[in-house]
Amino acid sequence: MRVKCVLCDKIEKIESDSFLAKRLRNRPIHTYMCQPCHERIEQRTKERLSSGKFRFYKPICKEEDW
């Protein structure tokens, strides 16, 4: 299966029987991102979190009494 990265428009081939290919076929909302783009975003996110100027809002889970 041929897939295209949403950030850099690089076309790559993945196995047609893989879990990722099945997910992309069955749920069009899921997009493909190549490994270099994924690593770049991960690295920059970690840099922003460690700088102290970036606020990471985590959802507050409230326990319900049932």
Coordinates of N, CA, C and O in Angstrom, one line a residue, residues 17-61:
D17 N -1.0 -5.8 4.6 CA -1.6 -6.6 5.6 C -1.3 -6.0 7.0 O -1.7 -6.6 8.0
S18 N -0.6 -4.9 7.1 CA -0.2 -4.4 8.5 C -1.4 -3.8 9.2 O -2.4 -3.4 8.6
F19 N -1.3 -3.6 10.5 CA -2.3 -2.9 11.3 C -2.5 -1.5 10.8 O -3.6 -1.0 10.7
L20 N -1.4 -0.8 10.5 CA -1.4 0.6 10.1 C -2.2 0.7 8.8 O -3.0 1.6 8.7
A21 N -2.0 -0.2 7.9 CA -2.7 -0.1 6.6 C -4.2 -0.3 6.8 O -5.0 0.4 6.2
K22 N -4.5 -1.3 7.6 CA -5.9 -1.5 7.9 C -6.6 -0.3 8.6 O -7.7 0.0 8.2
R23 N -5.9 0.3 9.5 CA -6.4 1.5 10.2 C -6.6 2.6 9.2 O -7.6 3.3 9.2
L24 N -5.7 2.8 8.3 CA -5.8 3.9 7.3 C -6.9 3.6 6.3 O -7.6 4.6 5.9
R25 N -7.2 2.4 6.0 CA -8.2 2.0 5.0 C -9.6 2.2 5.7 O -10.5 2.7 5.0
N26 N -9.8 1.7 6.9 CA -11.1 1.7 7.5 C -11.5 3.0 8.2 O -12.7 3.2 8.4
R27 N -10.5 3.8 8.6 CA -10.9 5.1 9.3 C -10.1 6.2 8.6 O -9.0 6.5 8.9
P28 N -10.8 6.9 7.7 CA -10.1 7.9 6.9 C -9.6 9.1 7.7 O -8.8 9.9 7.2
I29 N -10.1 9.3 8.9 CA -9.7 10.4 9.8 C -8.2 10.2 10.2 O -7.5 11.2 10.5
H30 N -7.7 8.9 10.3 CA -6.4 8.7 10.6 C -5.5 9.0 9.5 O -5.7 8.7 8.3
T31 N -4.4 9.7 9.8 CA -3.5 10.1 8.7 C -2.1 9.5 9.0 O -1.8 9.1 10.1
Y32 N -1.3 9.4 7.9 CA 0.0 8.8 8.0 C 1.1 9.9 8.1 O 1.0 10.9 7.4
M33 N 2.0 9.7 9.0 CA 3.2 10.5 9.2 C 4.4 9.7 9.1 O 4.5 8.7 9.8
C34 N 5.4 10.1 8.3 CA 6.6 9.3 8.1 C 7.5 9.4 9.4 O 7.3 10.3 10.3
Q35 N 8.4 8.4 9.6 CA 9.1 8.3 10.8 C 10.0 9.6 11.1 O 10.0 10.0 12.2
P36 N 10.7 10.2 10.1 CA 11.5 11.4 10.4 C 10.6 12.5 10.9 O 11.0 13.3 11.8
C37 N 9.4 12.7 10.3 CA 8.5 13.8 10.7 C 8.0 13.5 12.2 O 7.9 14.4 13.0
H38 N 7.7 12.3 12.4 CA 7.2 11.9 13.8 C 8.3 12.1 14.8 O 8.0 12.7 15.9
E39 N 9.5 11.8 14.5 CA 10.6 12.0 15.5 C 10.9 13.5 15.7 O 11.2 13.9 16.8
R40 N 10.8 14.3 14.6 CA 11.0 15.7 14.7 C 10.0 16.4 15.6 O 10.3 17.2 16.4
I41 N 8.7 16.0 15.4 CA 7.7 16.6 16.2 C 7.8 16.2 17.7 O 7.7 17.0 18.6
E42 N 8.2 14.9 17.9 CA 8.4 14.4 19.3 C 9.5 15.2 20.0 O 9.4 15.6 21.1
Q43 N 10.6 15.4 19.3 CA 11.8 16.1 19.8 C 11.4 17.5 20.2 O 11.7 18.0 21.3
R44 N 10.8 18.2 19.3 CA 10.4 19.6 19.5 C 9.4 19.8 20.6 O 9.4 20.7 21.4
T45 N 8.5 18.8 20.7 CA 7.5 18.9 21.8 C 8.2 18.7 23.2 O 7.9 19.4 24.1
K46 N 9.1 17.8 23.2 CA 9.9 17.6 24.5 C 10.7 18.8 24.8 O 10.8 19.2 26.0
E47 N 11.3 19.5 23.8 CA 12.0 20.7 24.1 C 11.1 21.8 24.6 O 11.4 22.5 25.6
R48 N 9.9 22.0 24.1 CA 8.9 23.0 24.6 C 8.5 22.6 26.0 O 8.3 23.5 26.8
L49 N 8.2 21.4 26.3 CA 7.8 21.0 27.6 C 8.9 21.3 28.6 O 8.6 21.7 29.8
S50 N 10.2 21.0 28.3 CA 11.3 21.3 29.2 C 11.6 22.7 29.4 O 12.3 23.1 30.3
S51 N 11.2 23.6 28.4 CA 11.6 25.0 28.5 C 10.8 25.7 29.7 O 11.3 26.7 30.2
G52 N 9.7 25.2 30.0 CA 8.9 25.8 31.1 C 7.9 26.9 30.6 O 7.1 27.4 31.4
K53 N 8.0 27.3 29.4 CA 7.1 28.3 28.9 C 5.9 27.7 28.2 O 4.9 28.4 27.9
F54 N 5.9 26.4 28.0 CA 4.8 25.7 27.4 C 3.9 25.1 28.4 O 4.4 24.3 29.3
R55 N 2.6 25.4 28.4 CA 1.7 24.7 29.3 C 1.0 23.6 28.7 O 0.4 23.7 27.6
F56 N 1.1 22.4 29.3 CA 0.5 21.2 28.8 C -0.7 21.0 29.6 O -0.6 20.6 30.8
Y57 N -1.9 21.2 29.1 CA -3.1 21.1 29.8 C -3.6 19.6 29.7 O -4.0 19.1 28.6
K58 N -3.5 18.9 30.8 CA -4.0 17.6 30.9 C -5.5 17.6 31.3 O -5.8 18.4 32.2
P59 N -6.3 16.7 30.8 CA -7.7 16.7 31.2 C -7.8 16.3 32.7 O -7.1 15.4 33.2
I60 N -8.7 17.0 33.4 CA -8.9 16.7 34.8 C -10.0 15.6 34.9 O -11.1 15.9 34.4
C61 N -9.7 14.5 35.4 CA -10.7 13.4 35.6 C -11.4 13.5 36.9 O -10.7 13.5 37.9

